[in-house]
PDB file of C-alpha atoms in Angstrom:
ATOM      1  CA  MET A   1      14.159  13.252 -12.656  1.00 47.00           C
ATOM      2  CA  LYS A   2      14.586  10.354 -15.134  1.00 58.00           C
ATOM      3  CA  ASN A   3      12.944   8.394 -17.831  1.00 84.00           C
ATOM      4  CA  PHE A   4       8.852   7.425 -18.129  1.00 88.00           C
ATOM      5  CA  LEU A   5       8.332   4.080 -18.937  1.00 91.00           C
ATOM      6  CA  LYS A   6       5.816   1.217 -19.982  1.00 94.00           C
ATOM      7  CA  LEU A   7       5.864  -1.755 -19.114  1.00 95.00           C
ATOM      8  CA  THR A   8       4.423  -4.766 -20.604  1.00 94.00           C
ATOM      9  CA  PHE A   9       3.924  -7.930 -18.420  1.00 94.00           C
ATOM     10  CA  ASP A  10       3.659 -11.521 -19.533  1.00 89.00           C
ATOM     11  CA  SER A  11      -0.336 -11.007 -18.758  1.00 87.00           C
ATOM     12  CA  GLU A  12      -0.267  -8.539 -21.624  1.00 90.00           C
ATOM     13  CA  GLN A  13      -1.220  -5.885 -18.696  1.00 93.00           C
ATOM     14  CA  THR A  14       0.325  -2.636 -19.180  1.00 95.00           C
ATOM     15  CA  ALA A  15       1.372  -0.031 -16.434  1.00 97.00           C
ATOM     16  CA  LEU A  16       3.320   3.599 -16.617  1.00 97.00           C
ATOM     17  CA  ALA A  17       6.184   3.728 -14.712  1.00 97.00           C
ATOM     18  CA  ILE A  18       8.525   6.782 -13.947  1.00 97.00           C
ATOM     19  CA  ARG A  19      11.547   6.897 -12.033  1.00 96.00           C
ATOM     20  CA  VAL A  20      12.186   9.952  -9.723  1.00 96.00           C
ATOM     21  CA  ASP A  21      15.367  10.837  -7.663  1.00 95.00           C
ATOM     22  CA  GLN A  22      14.265  13.622  -5.209  1.00 95.00           C
ATOM     23  CA  GLN A  23      10.869  14.041  -3.417  1.00 95.00           C
ATOM     24  CA  ALA A  24      10.545  17.728  -5.089  1.00 95.00           C
ATOM     25  CA  GLU A  25      10.074  15.582  -8.407  1.00 95.00           C
ATOM     26  CA  LEU A  26       7.140  13.676  -7.235  1.00 96.00           C
ATOM     27  CA  PRO A  27       4.319  16.059  -8.446  1.00 96.00           C
ATOM     28  CA  ASP A  28       5.501  16.951 -12.323  1.00 95.00           C
ATOM     29  CA  ALA A  29       6.645  13.130 -12.212  1.00 96.00           C
ATOM     30  CA  LEU A  30       2.924  11.912 -11.157  1.00 96.00           C
ATOM     31  CA  GLU A  31       1.521  14.256 -13.483  1.00 95.00           C
ATOM     32  CA  ARG A  32       3.509  13.100 -16.617  1.00 95.00           C
ATOM     33  CA  ILE A  33       1.892   9.663 -15.790  1.00 96.00           C
ATOM     34  CA  GLY A  34      -1.657  10.462 -15.627  1.00 95.00           C
ATOM     35  CA  LEU A  35      -2.104  11.143 -12.245  1.00 96.00           C
ATOM     36  CA  GLY A  36      -2.847  14.528 -11.438  1.00 86.00           C
ATOM     37  CA  GLY A  37      -5.704  16.560  -9.455  1.00 83.00           C
ATOM     38  CA  SER A  38      -6.771  15.665  -5.871  1.00 89.00           C
ATOM     39  CA  ARG A  39      -8.500  12.612  -4.924  1.00 93.00           C
ATOM     40  CA  SER A  40      -9.152  10.698  -2.136  1.00 96.00           C
ATOM     41  CA  VAL A  41      -6.351   8.286  -1.313  1.00 97.00           C
ATOM     42  CA  LEU A  42      -6.197   4.694  -0.075  1.00 97.00           C
ATOM     43  CA  VAL A  43      -2.475   3.595   1.381  1.00 98.00           C
ATOM     44  CA  VAL A  44      -1.932  -0.496   1.772  1.00 98.00           C
ATOM     45  CA  VAL A  45       0.529  -1.351   3.980  1.00 97.00           C
ATOM     46  CA  GLY A  46       1.524  -4.625   5.590  1.00 95.00           C
ATOM     47  CA  GLY A  47       2.675  -8.142   4.789  1.00 88.00           C
ATOM     48  CA  ALA A  48       4.768  -9.107   2.108  1.00 85.00           C
ATOM     49  CA  SER A  49       6.704 -12.277   1.492  1.00 80.00           C
ATOM     50  CA  ASN A  50       6.799 -13.568   4.944  1.00 84.00           C
ATOM     51  CA  ILE A  51       3.063 -13.379   5.237  1.00 82.00           C
ATOM     52  CA  SER A  52       1.582 -16.585   6.459  1.00 83.00           C
ATOM     53  CA  GLU A  53      -0.772 -18.888   4.429  1.00 85.00           C
ATOM     54  CA  ALA A  54      -3.291 -19.128   7.085  1.00 82.00           C
ATOM     55  CA  ASP A  55      -3.018 -14.840   7.447  1.00 80.00           C
ATOM     56  CA  PHE A  56      -3.048 -14.535   3.722  1.00 81.00           C
ATOM     57  CA  LEU A  57      -6.106 -16.521   3.084  1.00 81.00           C
ATOM     58  CA  ARG A  58      -7.958 -14.576   6.173  1.00 79.00           C
ATOM     59  CA  ILE A  59      -7.414 -11.190   4.940  1.00 86.00           C
ATOM     60  CA  LYS A  60      -8.246 -11.624   1.328  1.00 88.00           C
ATOM     61  CA  ARG A  61     -11.610 -11.257   1.126  1.00 85.00           C
ATOM     62  CA  LEU A  62     -11.252  -7.533   2.996  1.00 89.00           C
ATOM     63  CA  PHE A  63      -9.474  -6.668  -0.284  1.00 93.00           C
ATOM     64  CA  THR A  64     -12.168  -8.108  -3.092  1.00 93.00           C
ATOM     65  CA  GLU A  65     -15.510  -7.070  -0.593  1.00 90.00           C
ATOM     66  CA  VAL A  66     -14.049  -3.963   0.639  1.00 90.00           C
ATOM     67  CA  LEU A  67     -10.642  -1.971  -0.370  1.00 94.00           C
ATOM     68  CA  ALA A  68     -11.329  -2.634  -3.909  1.00 96.00           C
ATOM     69  CA  PRO A  69     -14.693  -1.767  -4.352  1.00 95.00           C
ATOM     70  CA  ILE A  70     -14.439   1.402  -2.267  1.00 94.00           C
ATOM     71  CA  ALA A  71     -11.597   2.355  -4.007  1.00 96.00           C
ATOM     72  CA  GLU A  72     -13.540   2.092  -7.176  1.00 97.00           C
ATOM     73  CA  SER A  73     -16.708   3.289  -5.776  1.00 94.00           C
ATOM     74  CA  LEU A  74     -15.232   6.397  -4.495  1.00 94.00           C
ATOM     75  CA  GLY A  75     -12.773   6.811  -7.965  1.00 95.00           C
ATOM     76  CA  ALA A  76      -9.757   6.771  -4.962  1.00 96.00           C
ATOM     77  CA  TYR A  77      -5.849   6.316  -5.809  1.00 98.00           C
ATOM     78  CA  VAL A  78      -4.563   3.461  -4.001  1.00 98.00           C
ATOM     79  CA  VAL A  79      -0.870   3.458  -3.021  1.00 98.00           C
ATOM     80  CA  ASP A  80       1.431   0.104  -2.045  1.00 98.00           C
ATOM     81  CA  GLY A  81       4.650  -1.000  -2.303  1.00 97.00           C
ATOM     82  CA  GLY A  82       3.779  -2.752  -5.595  1.00 97.00           C
ATOM     83  CA  THR A  83       5.855  -5.936  -5.869  1.00 96.00           C
ATOM     84  CA  ASP A  84       4.229  -9.421  -6.563  1.00 95.00           C
ATOM     85  CA  ALA A  85       3.589 -10.692  -2.912  1.00 93.00           C
ATOM     86  CA  GLY A  86       1.400 -10.286   0.368  1.00 92.00           C
ATOM     87  CA  VAL A  87      -1.282  -7.312   0.486  1.00 95.00           C
ATOM     88  CA  MET A  88       0.083  -5.859  -2.528  1.00 96.00           C
ATOM     89  CA  GLN A  89      -0.552  -8.907  -4.338  1.00 96.00           C
ATOM     90  CA  LEU A  90      -3.716  -9.254  -2.950  1.00 96.00           C
ATOM     91  CA  MET A  91      -4.951  -5.667  -4.152  1.00 98.00           C
ATOM     92  CA  GLY A  92      -3.833  -5.955  -7.381  1.00 98.00           C
ATOM     93  CA  GLU A  93      -5.679  -8.853  -7.850  1.00 97.00           C
ATOM     94  CA  ALA A  94      -8.561  -7.834  -5.970  1.00 97.00           C
ATOM     95  CA  ARG A  95      -8.558  -4.675  -8.376  1.00 98.00           C
ATOM     96  CA  THR A  96      -8.867  -7.103 -11.218  1.00 97.00           C
ATOM     97  CA  GLN A  97     -11.246  -9.608  -9.867  1.00 97.00           C
ATOM     98  CA  ILE A  98     -13.709  -6.855  -9.254  1.00 97.00           C
ATOM     99  CA  GLY A  99     -12.872  -4.905 -12.952  1.00 97.00           C
ATOM    100  CA  GLY A 100     -11.765  -2.048 -11.182  1.00 98.00           C
ATOM    101  CA  LYS A 101     -10.680   1.511 -13.008  1.00 97.00           C
ATOM    102  CA  PHE A 102      -9.178   2.750 -10.276  1.00 98.00           C
ATOM    103  CA  ALA A 103      -5.611   3.745 -10.392  1.00 98.00           C
ATOM    104  CA  LEU A 104      -3.066   1.693  -8.350  1.00 98.00           C
ATOM    105  CA  ILE A 105       0.171   2.823  -7.951  1.00 98.00           C
ATOM    106  CA  GLY A 106       3.263   0.765  -6.667  1.00 98.00           C
ATOM    107  CA  VAL A 107       6.279   2.937  -5.046  1.00 98.00           C
ATOM    108  CA  THR A 108       9.402   0.777  -4.743  1.00 97.00           C
ATOM    109  CA  PRO A 109      13.207   0.860  -4.540  1.00 97.00           C
ATOM    110  CA  GLN A 110      14.408   0.442  -8.093  1.00 94.00           C
ATOM    111  CA  SER A 111      17.337  -1.564  -7.163  1.00 93.00           C
ATOM    112  CA  LYS A 112      15.397  -3.969  -5.575  1.00 95.00           C
ATOM    113  CA  VAL A 113      12.947  -5.133  -8.301  1.00 95.00           C
ATOM    114  CA  ALA A 114      12.897  -6.917 -11.401  1.00 92.00           C
ATOM    115  CA  LEU A 115      11.131  -4.540 -14.016  1.00 92.00           C
ATOM    116  CA  PRO A 116       8.890  -6.963 -16.711  1.00 91.00           C
ATOM    117  CA  ASN A 117      10.727  -5.820 -19.861  1.00 76.00           C
ATOM    118  CA  GLN A 118      14.028  -6.485 -18.253  1.00 74.00           C
ATOM    119  CA  GLN A 119      16.831  -9.121 -20.331  1.00 73.00           C
ATOM    120  CA  GLU A 120      17.630 -11.817 -17.428  1.00 73.00           C
ATOM    121  CA  PRO A 121      17.562  -9.602 -14.192  1.00 71.00           C
ATOM    122  CA  ALA A 122      19.241 -10.995 -11.162  1.00 78.00           C
ATOM    123  CA  ALA A 123      18.146 -13.788  -8.735  1.00 80.00           C
ATOM    124  CA  ASP A 124      17.644 -11.833  -5.899  1.00 85.00           C
ATOM    125  CA  LEU A 125      15.535  -9.027  -7.312  1.00 92.00           C
ATOM    126  CA  THR A 126      11.645  -9.419  -6.561  1.00 93.00           C
ATOM    127  CA  PRO A 127       9.092  -8.807  -9.785  1.00 94.00           C
ATOM    128  CA  LEU A 128       6.539  -6.349 -10.026  1.00 97.00           C
ATOM    129  CA  GLU A 129       2.486  -7.050  -9.030  1.00 97.00           C
ATOM    130  CA  PRO A 130       1.337  -6.839 -12.949  1.00 97.00           C
ATOM    131  CA  ASN A 131      -2.480  -5.651 -11.876  1.00 98.00           C
ATOM    132  CA  HIS A 132      -0.961  -2.407 -10.830  1.00 98.00           C
ATOM    133  CA  THR A 133      -1.416   0.600 -12.970  1.00 98.00           C
ATOM    134  CA  HIS A 134       1.574   2.535 -12.452  1.00 98.00           C
ATOM    135  CA  PHE A 135       4.694   2.145 -10.667  1.00 98.00           C
ATOM    136  CA  VAL A 136       6.986   5.331  -8.791  1.00 98.00           C
ATOM    137  CA  LEU A 137      10.484   3.765  -9.034  1.00 97.00           C
ATOM    138  CA  VAL A 138      12.388   5.371  -6.114  1.00 97.00           C
ATOM    139  CA  PRO A 139      16.228   5.434  -5.027  1.00 96.00           C
ATOM    140  CA  GLY A 140      17.233   2.985  -2.188  1.00 93.00           C
ATOM    141  CA  ASP A 141      18.934  -0.100  -1.519  1.00 90.00           C
ATOM    142  CA  ASN A 142      16.317  -1.721   1.189  1.00 93.00           C
ATOM    143  CA  TRP A 143      12.954  -2.180   1.019  1.00 92.00           C
ATOM    144  CA  GLY A 144      12.530   0.278   4.171  1.00 91.00           C
ATOM    145  CA  ASP A 145      13.756   3.120   1.982  1.00 93.00           C
ATOM    146  CA  GLY A 146      10.380   2.779  -0.002  1.00 95.00           C
ATOM    147  CA  SER A 147       8.633   3.803   3.057  1.00 96.00           C
ATOM    148  CA  ILE A 148       8.959   7.433   3.026  1.00 97.00           C
ATOM    149  CA  TRP A 149       8.531   7.886  -0.462  1.00 98.00           C
ATOM    150  CA  ILE A 150       4.941   5.778  -0.202  1.00 98.00           C
ATOM    151  CA  SER A 151       3.693   8.602   2.147  1.00 97.00           C
ATOM    152  CA  CYS A 152       5.523  11.337   0.357  1.00 97.00           C
ATOM    153  CA  VAL A 153       3.634  10.048  -2.848  1.00 98.00           C
ATOM    154  CA  ALA A 154       0.401   9.603  -0.986  1.00 97.00           C
ATOM    155  CA  THR A 155       0.236  13.065   0.022  1.00 97.00           C
ATOM    156  CA  VAL A 156       1.194  14.797  -3.118  1.00 97.00           C
ATOM    157  CA  LEU A 157      -1.917  12.884  -4.963  1.00 97.00           C
ATOM    158  CA  ALA A 158      -4.318  13.377  -2.273  1.00 96.00           C
ATOM    159  CA  ASN A 159      -3.410  17.084  -2.460  1.00 94.00           C
ATOM    160  CA  ASN A 160      -5.745  18.249   0.523  1.00 91.00           C
ATOM    161  CA  ALA A 161      -8.218  15.631  -0.221  1.00 95.00           C
ATOM    162  CA  PRO A 162      -8.753  12.461   2.523  1.00 95.00           C
ATOM    163  CA  SER A 163      -6.228   9.879   2.479  1.00 96.00           C
ATOM    164  CA  ILE A 164      -5.735   6.843   5.012  1.00 96.00           C
ATOM    165  CA  THR A 165      -3.462   4.148   5.670  1.00 97.00           C
ATOM    166  CA  VAL A 166      -4.863   0.602   6.099  1.00 96.00           C
ATOM    167  CA  LEU A 167      -2.308  -1.338   7.860  1.00 96.00           C
ATOM    168  CA  LEU A 168      -2.562  -5.537   7.861  1.00 94.00           C
ATOM    169  CA  ASN A 169      -0.294  -8.037   9.041  1.00 93.00           C
ATOM    170  CA  GLY A 170       3.731  -6.586   8.404  1.00 94.00           C
ATOM    171  CA  GLY A 171       6.817  -7.235   9.752  1.00 93.00           C
ATOM    172  CA  GLU A 172       9.580  -4.692  10.631  1.00 93.00           C
ATOM    173  CA  ILE A 173       9.170  -2.152   7.446  1.00 95.00           C
ATOM    174  CA  THR A 174       5.397  -1.986   8.275  1.00 96.00           C
ATOM    175  CA  PHE A 175       6.233  -0.405  11.543  1.00 96.00           C
ATOM    176  CA  GLU A 176       8.191   2.638   9.627  1.00 96.00           C
ATOM    177  CA  ASP A 177       5.247   2.896   7.183  1.00 96.00           C
ATOM    178  CA  ALA A 178       3.235   3.515  10.002  1.00 97.00           C
ATOM    179  CA  PHE A 179       5.592   6.088  11.315  1.00 96.00           C
ATOM    180  CA  LYS A 180       5.750   7.538   8.021  1.00 97.00           C
ATOM    181  CA  SER A 181       1.854   7.788   7.813  1.00 97.00           C
ATOM    182  CA  VAL A 182       1.448   9.068  11.699  1.00 96.00           C
ATOM    183  CA  ASN A 183       4.412  11.877  10.716  1.00 95.00           C
ATOM    184  CA  SER A 184       2.413  12.822   7.724  1.00 95.00           C
ATOM    185  CA  GLY A 185      -0.950  13.288   9.902  1.00 94.00           C
ATOM    186  CA  ARG A 186      -2.363  10.233   8.033  1.00 95.00           C
ATOM    187  CA  LEU A 187      -4.887   8.089   9.835  1.00 95.00           C
ATOM    188  CA  VAL A 188      -3.503   4.682  10.081  1.00 96.00           C
ATOM    189  CA  VAL A 189      -6.349   1.899  10.717  1.00 94.00           C
ATOM    190  CA  VAL A 190      -4.739  -1.427  11.628  1.00 94.00           C
ATOM    191  CA  ILE A 191      -6.591  -4.718  11.336  1.00 92.00           C
ATOM    192  CA  ALA A 192      -6.440  -6.599  14.675  1.00 90.00           C
ATOM    193  CA  GLY A 193      -6.378 -10.235  14.054  1.00 87.00           C
ATOM    194  CA  SER A 194      -4.364 -10.116  10.580  1.00 88.00           C
ATOM    195  CA  GLY A 195      -0.968 -11.195  12.259  1.00 89.00           C
ATOM    196  CA  ARG A 196       2.213  -9.785  13.482  1.00 92.00           C
ATOM    197  CA  THR A 197       2.948  -5.849  13.741  1.00 95.00           C
ATOM    198  CA  ALA A 198      -0.711  -5.613  12.992  1.00 95.00           C
ATOM    199  CA  ASP A 199      -1.416  -7.347  16.300  1.00 93.00           C
ATOM    200  CA  ILE A 200       1.531  -5.410  18.073  1.00 95.00           C
ATOM    201  CA  LEU A 201      -0.195  -2.241  17.612  1.00 96.00           C
ATOM    202  CA  ALA A 202      -3.447  -3.409  18.190  1.00 94.00           C
ATOM    203  CA  ASP A 203      -2.465  -4.566  21.694  1.00 95.00           C
ATOM    204  CA  ALA A 204      -0.937  -0.922  22.137  1.00 95.00           C
ATOM    205  CA  LEU A 205      -4.026   0.433  21.302  1.00 94.00           C
ATOM    206  CA  ARG A 206      -5.705  -1.786  24.273  1.00 93.00           C
ATOM    207  CA  GLY A 207      -3.288  -1.034  26.549  1.00 93.00           C
ATOM    208  CA  GLN A 208      -1.325  -4.144  26.105  1.00 92.00           C
ATOM    209  CA  ALA A 209       2.147  -2.811  24.689  1.00 75.00           C
ATOM    210  CA  THR A 210       5.422  -4.806  25.072  1.00 82.00           C
ATOM    211  CA  ASP A 211       7.143  -2.929  22.280  1.00 90.00           C
ATOM    212  CA  GLU A 212       8.096   0.761  22.370  1.00 93.00           C
ATOM    213  CA  ARG A 213       7.658   1.843  19.036  1.00 94.00           C
ATOM    214  CA  ALA A 214       4.065   0.379  19.534  1.00 95.00           C
ATOM    215  CA  LYS A 215       3.554   2.548  22.633  1.00 94.00           C
ATOM    216  CA  LYS A 216       4.652   5.538  20.530  1.00 94.00           C
ATOM    217  CA  LEU A 217       2.450   4.668  17.458  1.00 95.00           C
ATOM    218  CA  ALA A 218      -0.536   4.365  20.229  1.00 94.00           C
ATOM    219  CA  LYS A 219      -0.150   7.452  21.815  1.00 94.00           C
ATOM    220  CA  SER A 220       0.198   9.745  18.470  1.00 93.00           C
ATOM    221  CA  GLY A 221      -3.982   9.562  18.292  1.00 91.00           C
ATOM    222  CA  THR A 222      -3.345   8.910  14.543  1.00 92.00           C
ATOM    223  CA  LEU A 223      -4.019   5.111  15.176  1.00 92.00           C
ATOM    224  CA  GLN A 224      -7.144   3.114  15.274  1.00 90.00           C
ATOM    225  CA  TYR A 225      -8.121  -0.599  15.077  1.00 89.00           C
ATOM    226  CA  ILE A 226     -10.605  -2.996  13.672  1.00 84.00           C
ATOM    227  CA  ASP A 227     -10.678  -6.446  14.617  1.00 82.00           C
ATOM    228  CA  LEU A 228     -10.640  -8.560  11.823  1.00 73.00           C
ATOM    229  CA  ILE A 229     -13.021 -11.100  14.012  1.00 67.00           C
ATOM    230  CA  ASP A 230     -15.790  -8.584  13.646  1.00 59.00           C
ATOM    231  CA  ILE A 231     -15.205  -8.158   9.964  1.00 57.00           C
ATOM    232  CA  GLU A 232     -15.450 -11.561   9.189  1.00 57.00           C
ATOM    233  CA  LYS A 233     -19.390 -11.148  10.733  1.00 61.00           C
ATOM    234  CA  GLY A 234     -19.864  -8.607   8.558  1.00 58.00           C
ATOM    235  CA  VAL A 235     -17.183  -6.591   6.198  1.00 66.00           C
ATOM    236  CA  GLU A 236     -19.998  -4.063   5.819  1.00 73.00           C
ATOM    237  CA  LYS A 237     -18.614  -2.331   9.142  1.00 74.00           C
ATOM    238  CA  LEU A 238     -14.880  -1.616   7.673  1.00 77.00           C
ATOM    239  CA  GLY A 239     -15.849  -0.484   4.436  1.00 81.00           C
ATOM    240  CA  GLU A 240     -18.376   2.196   6.519  1.00 84.00           C
ATOM    241  CA  ILE A 241     -15.506   3.195   8.611  1.00 84.00           C
ATOM    242  CA  ILE A 242     -13.234   3.480   5.951  1.00 87.00           C
ATOM    243  CA  LYS A 243     -15.934   5.046   3.246  1.00 88.00           C
ATOM    244  CA  SER A 244     -16.734   7.462   5.632  1.00 89.00           C
ATOM    245  CA  LEU A 245     -12.990   8.576   6.104  1.00 88.00           C
ATOM    246  CA  LEU A 246     -12.104   8.721   2.823  1.00 89.00           C
ATOM    247  CA  SER A 247     -15.191  10.727   2.255  1.00 85.00           C
ATOM    248  CA  ASN A 248     -14.726  13.444   4.342  1.00 72.00           C
TER     249      ASN A 248
END
């Protein structure tokens, strides 16, 4: 296990971060940054920099009206990819907007991100999302290398408490995120109508699959979908479903 860091963003917000090299180090590493015990975990995966503006605006209220308030009311841990883009940006901003106190943990390959206190970071690095409270910096040269770590961090944090993954929009890596959740036995709730990968998976659950990965995931029995159109009529439905799944 490598060193513990305190990060200070330009906004003066701070976060605790730790570098890990091996999955076996996670329990001790997470405890070292104050994330111990056993509690419900909400994993959020999906679109990052390639999410369209229209999709971004459509799903924004889910974060401020459903996901962040549920995490706050349950005192749940929320785990995502931690960068300042797409669903991760929405999750961070929603936490701050509602005045949330829940721990928001970004799990990301260290080689792909710029730390806020880094002197002259390389131009191809992506900034961390400044409203997160914790970061786990993991090995890997590609964004997809973070998928297994996100799932493992969630499993360690839950420690047999309920955990679910909410999947919105997304590209190629989101398929990998879904497989890692499914393989760990975590239910994946797909938000149909949020675009791209989420819609491909929802079609597979409706029996309209054209993508082999989507067919395989749909057959796993640990995928379900909720239609964004229904949510827009009343966000309460999604809230009730997620809260019941995380409260079991």
